[in-house]
Coordinates of C-alpha atoms in Angstrom, one line a residue:
Chain A
G23 CA -21.1 -4.9 43.8
A24 CA -19.1 -3.1 46.4
V25 CA -16.0 -1.1 45.2
V26 CA -12.6 -1.0 46.9
S27 CA -9.9 1.2 45.6
Q28 CA -6.1 1.2 46.3
H29 CA -3.6 3.9 45.8
P30 CA -1.1 3.9 44.3
S31 CA -1.4 1.2 41.7
R32 CA 2.3 1.0 41.1
V33 CA 5.3 2.4 43.1
I34 CA 9.0 2.1 42.6
C35 CA 11.2 3.2 45.5
K36 CA 14.8 3.0 46.7
S37 CA 15.9 0.6 49.3
G38 CA 15.6 2.0 52.8
T39 CA 12.6 4.3 52.1
S40 CA 9.1 3.9 53.3
V41 CA 6.0 3.5 51.2
K42 CA 2.4 4.0 52.1
I43 CA -0.5 2.2 50.4
E44 CA -4.1 3.3 50.8
C45 CA -7.1 1.1 50.7
R46 CA -10.6 2.6 50.6
S47 CA -14.1 1.2 50.5
L48 CA -15.9 3.5 48.2
D49 CA -19.6 2.7 48.7
F50 CA -19.8 0.9 52.0
Q51 CA -18.4 1.0 55.5
A52 CA -15.9 -1.7 56.3
T53 CA -15.2 -2.5 60.0
T54 CA -12.6 -5.0 58.9
M55 CA -10.0 -4.8 56.1
F56 CA -7.4 -7.4 55.2
W57 CA -4.0 -7.0 53.6
Y58 CA -2.5 -9.7 51.4
R59 CA 0.6 -10.1 49.3
Q60 CA 1.0 -12.2 46.2
F61 CA 4.3 -13.4 44.8
P62 CA 4.4 -14.2 41.1
K63 CA 2.4 -17.3 40.2
Q64 CA 1.5 -17.9 43.8
S65 CA -1.6 -17.6 45.9
L66 CA -2.7 -14.7 48.0
M67 CA -1.2 -14.8 51.5
L68 CA -2.9 -13.0 54.3
M69 CA -0.6 -10.6 56.1
A70 CA -2.8 -8.9 58.6
T71 CA -6.4 -8.1 59.6
S72 CA -7.2 -4.5 60.2
N73 CA -10.1 -3.5 62.5
E74 CA -11.3 0.1 62.6
G75 CA -10.2 1.8 65.8
S76 CA -8.0 -1.0 67.0
K77 CA -4.6 -2.5 66.4
A78 CA -4.1 -4.8 63.5
T79 CA -3.7 -8.5 63.9
Y80 CA -0.7 -9.9 62.0
E81 CA -0.2 -13.4 60.7
Q82 CA 2.6 -15.5 61.8
G83 CA 5.9 -14.5 60.2
V84 CA 4.8 -11.0 59.3
E85 CA 6.8 -8.3 61.0
K86 CA 4.5 -5.8 62.5
D87 CA 7.3 -3.1 62.7
K88 CA 8.0 -3.5 59.1
F89 CA 4.4 -3.5 57.8
L90 CA 2.5 -0.8 59.7
I91 CA -1.2 -0.9 59.4
N92 CA -3.6 1.9 60.4
H93 CA -7.4 1.7 60.1
A94 CA -8.4 5.2 61.0
S95 CA -11.9 5.2 59.6
L96 CA -14.6 2.8 58.4
T97 CA -13.6 3.4 54.8
L98 CA -9.8 3.7 55.0
S99 CA -6.9 1.5 55.9
T100 CA -3.2 2.1 55.2
L101 CA -0.3 -0.2 54.9
T102 CA 3.2 1.4 55.3
V103 CA 6.2 -0.7 54.3
T104 CA 9.0 0.8 56.3
S105 CA 12.6 0.7 55.3
A106 CA 11.8 -1.2 52.2
H107 CA 14.2 -3.8 50.8
P108 CA 14.2 -5.5 47.4
E109 CA 12.7 -8.7 49.0
D110 CA 9.6 -6.6 49.9
S111 CA 8.9 -6.2 46.2
S112 CA 5.5 -7.8 45.6
F113 CA 1.9 -7.3 44.7
Y114 CA 0.0 -6.0 47.7
I115 CA -3.8 -6.4 47.8
C116 CA -6.3 -5.2 50.3
S117 CA -9.9 -6.3 50.9
A118 CA -12.8 -4.9 52.8
R119 CA -15.4 -6.9 54.4
E120 CA -19.0 -6.0 53.9
G121 CA -21.4 -7.4 56.4
V122 CA -24.4 -8.0 54.2
P123 CA -23.7 -10.1 52.3
D124 CA -20.7 -11.2 54.3
T125 CA -18.2 -11.1 51.6
Q126 CA -14.7 -9.7 51.1
Y127 CA -14.3 -7.3 48.2
F128 CA -10.8 -6.7 46.9
G129 CA -8.9 -3.7 45.7
P130 CA -7.1 -3.7 42.4
G131 CA -3.7 -4.2 44.1
T132 CA -0.4 -2.2 44.3
R133 CA 2.7 -3.4 42.6
L134 CA 5.7 -2.4 44.8
T135 CA 9.2 -2.6 43.3
V136 CA 12.1 -1.8 45.6
L137 CA 15.4 -1.1 43.9
Chain B
D29 CA 0.6 -26.8 55.1
Q30 CA -1.7 -26.0 52.2
Q31 CA -5.2 -26.1 53.7
V32 CA -6.9 -25.2 50.4
K33 CA -5.7 -26.9 47.2
Q34 CA -6.4 -26.4 43.6
N35 CA -4.7 -29.3 42.0
S36 CA -5.1 -28.3 38.4
P37 CA -2.9 -25.3 37.6
S38 CA -4.6 -24.8 34.2
L39 CA -7.7 -25.8 32.2
S40 CA -8.5 -25.3 28.6
V41 CA -12.1 -25.4 27.4
Q42 CA -13.9 -24.6 24.1
E43 CA -16.4 -21.7 24.0
G44 CA -19.9 -23.0 24.8
R45 CA -18.7 -26.0 26.7
I46 CA -18.7 -26.5 30.5
S47 CA -15.8 -25.5 32.6
I48 CA -15.3 -27.3 35.9
L49 CA -12.8 -26.0 38.4
N50 CA -12.1 -28.1 41.5
C51 CA -10.9 -27.2 45.0
D52 CA -10.1 -29.4 48.0
Y53 CA -9.7 -28.4 51.6
T54 CA -8.5 -30.0 54.7
N55 CA -9.9 -27.9 57.6
S56 CA -13.5 -29.0 58.5
M57 CA -13.9 -25.8 60.5
F58 CA -14.2 -23.6 57.4
D59 CA -17.8 -22.3 57.3
Y60 CA -17.9 -20.5 54.0
F61 CA -16.4 -20.9 50.6
L62 CA -15.9 -18.4 47.8
W63 CA -14.7 -18.3 44.3
Y64 CA -12.8 -15.3 42.9
K65 CA -11.7 -14.5 39.4
K66 CA -8.4 -12.7 38.9
Y67 CA -6.6 -11.0 36.0
P68 CA -2.9 -10.3 36.1
A69 CA -2.0 -7.2 38.1
E70 CA -5.5 -6.8 39.4
G71 CA -7.3 -7.7 42.6
P72 CA -9.6 -10.7 42.7
T73 CA -13.2 -10.2 41.7
F74 CA -15.9 -12.0 43.8
L75 CA -17.9 -14.5 41.7
I76 CA -20.0 -16.7 43.9
S77 CA -20.0 -18.2 47.4
I78 CA -21.6 -21.0 49.3
S79 CA -22.2 -21.6 53.0
S80 CA -21.0 -24.9 54.5
I81 CA -24.6 -25.8 55.3
K82 CA -25.6 -25.9 51.6
D83 CA -24.5 -28.2 48.8
K84 CA -25.3 -26.0 45.8
N85 CA -25.5 -22.3 44.9
E86 CA -26.3 -21.0 41.5
D87 CA -25.9 -17.6 40.0
G88 CA -26.5 -17.3 36.2
R89 CA -23.8 -19.2 34.4
F90 CA -22.0 -20.0 37.6
T91 CA -22.8 -22.9 40.0
V92 CA -20.8 -23.9 43.0
F93 CA -21.1 -27.4 44.5
L94 CA -20.0 -28.4 47.9
N95 CA -19.4 -31.9 49.1
K96 CA -18.6 -31.7 52.8
S97 CA -17.9 -35.3 53.3
A98 CA -15.2 -35.2 50.6
K99 CA -14.1 -31.7 51.6
H100 CA -14.4 -30.8 48.0
L101 CA -16.0 -28.0 46.1
S102 CA -16.3 -27.2 42.4
L103 CA -17.2 -24.3 40.2
H104 CA -19.2 -24.9 37.0
I105 CA -19.3 -22.3 34.3
V106 CA -21.9 -23.0 31.6
P107 CA -21.7 -22.0 28.8
S108 CA -18.0 -20.9 28.9
Q109 CA -17.1 -17.7 27.1
P110 CA -13.8 -16.4 26.0
G111 CA -14.2 -13.5 28.5
D112 CA -14.1 -16.1 31.3
S113 CA -10.4 -16.7 30.6
A114 CA -8.6 -15.7 33.9
V115 CA -7.2 -17.3 37.0
Y116 CA -9.8 -18.6 39.4
F117 CA -9.1 -18.9 43.1
C118 CA -11.2 -20.7 45.6
A119 CA -11.1 -19.4 49.1
A120 CA -12.3 -20.8 52.4
R121 CA -13.3 -18.8 55.4
G122 CA -12.0 -19.7 58.8
L123 CA -11.7 -18.1 62.2
F124 CA -12.1 -14.3 62.4
Q125 CA -13.4 -14.1 58.8
K126 CA -9.9 -14.9 57.5
L127 CA -9.8 -16.3 54.0
V128 CA -7.4 -19.0 53.0
F129 CA -6.8 -19.1 49.2
G130 CA -6.0 -21.9 47.0
T131 CA -3.2 -21.7 44.4
G132 CA -5.4 -20.9 41.5
T133 CA -6.4 -22.4 38.2
R134 CA -5.8 -20.6 35.0
L135 CA -8.8 -21.1 32.7
L136 CA -8.5 -20.5 29.0
V137 CA -11.7 -20.5 26.9
S138 CA -11.0 -20.7 23.2
P139 CA -13.4 -19.5 20.6

């Protein structure tokens, strides 16, 4: 199956700093990537949809200035958590959509801890 | 407003038996349904999917059934193996390819 990688897998940062998370589709081109976050024992919540070469579309309640998304190429999307606060601590997961079959493949996730 | 629900938070099954995981949805506009398996601190792994125009899809030990009139789908795993122990999420695809996930069911298959 298609492979999606994320980097880093874990990051600990101080409050007020910015953190960048990378999502790459390794063996296919993804025109669309999605960013989710998951709180402990809860479901995955879609944060935003990232389309290559255009602005990301954010879900209701997600601050676009706080969670900056860039989808510069067909294999790379980045999520930057700006001025991170402890409440941003969560598990962030990206997915990349492959057209044939039309399925989303998920990365391994990034555990962000903001102190 | 939970559009996709998995009402059983956990399920325990003996090795070799059938595991049946259930999922209900409310939005009739969903056109595609998927099942994912997830281990802690990892991303979900795609298992099997079904289009809304079908009522069954089978792949090896995994079969997904869709009952559109009841807005219900289920995942059958036969025979269940200890390695199947994980959290299973059903997901429904809506507008703009967005997936809406259920809350997950933790499956434990004991030897």
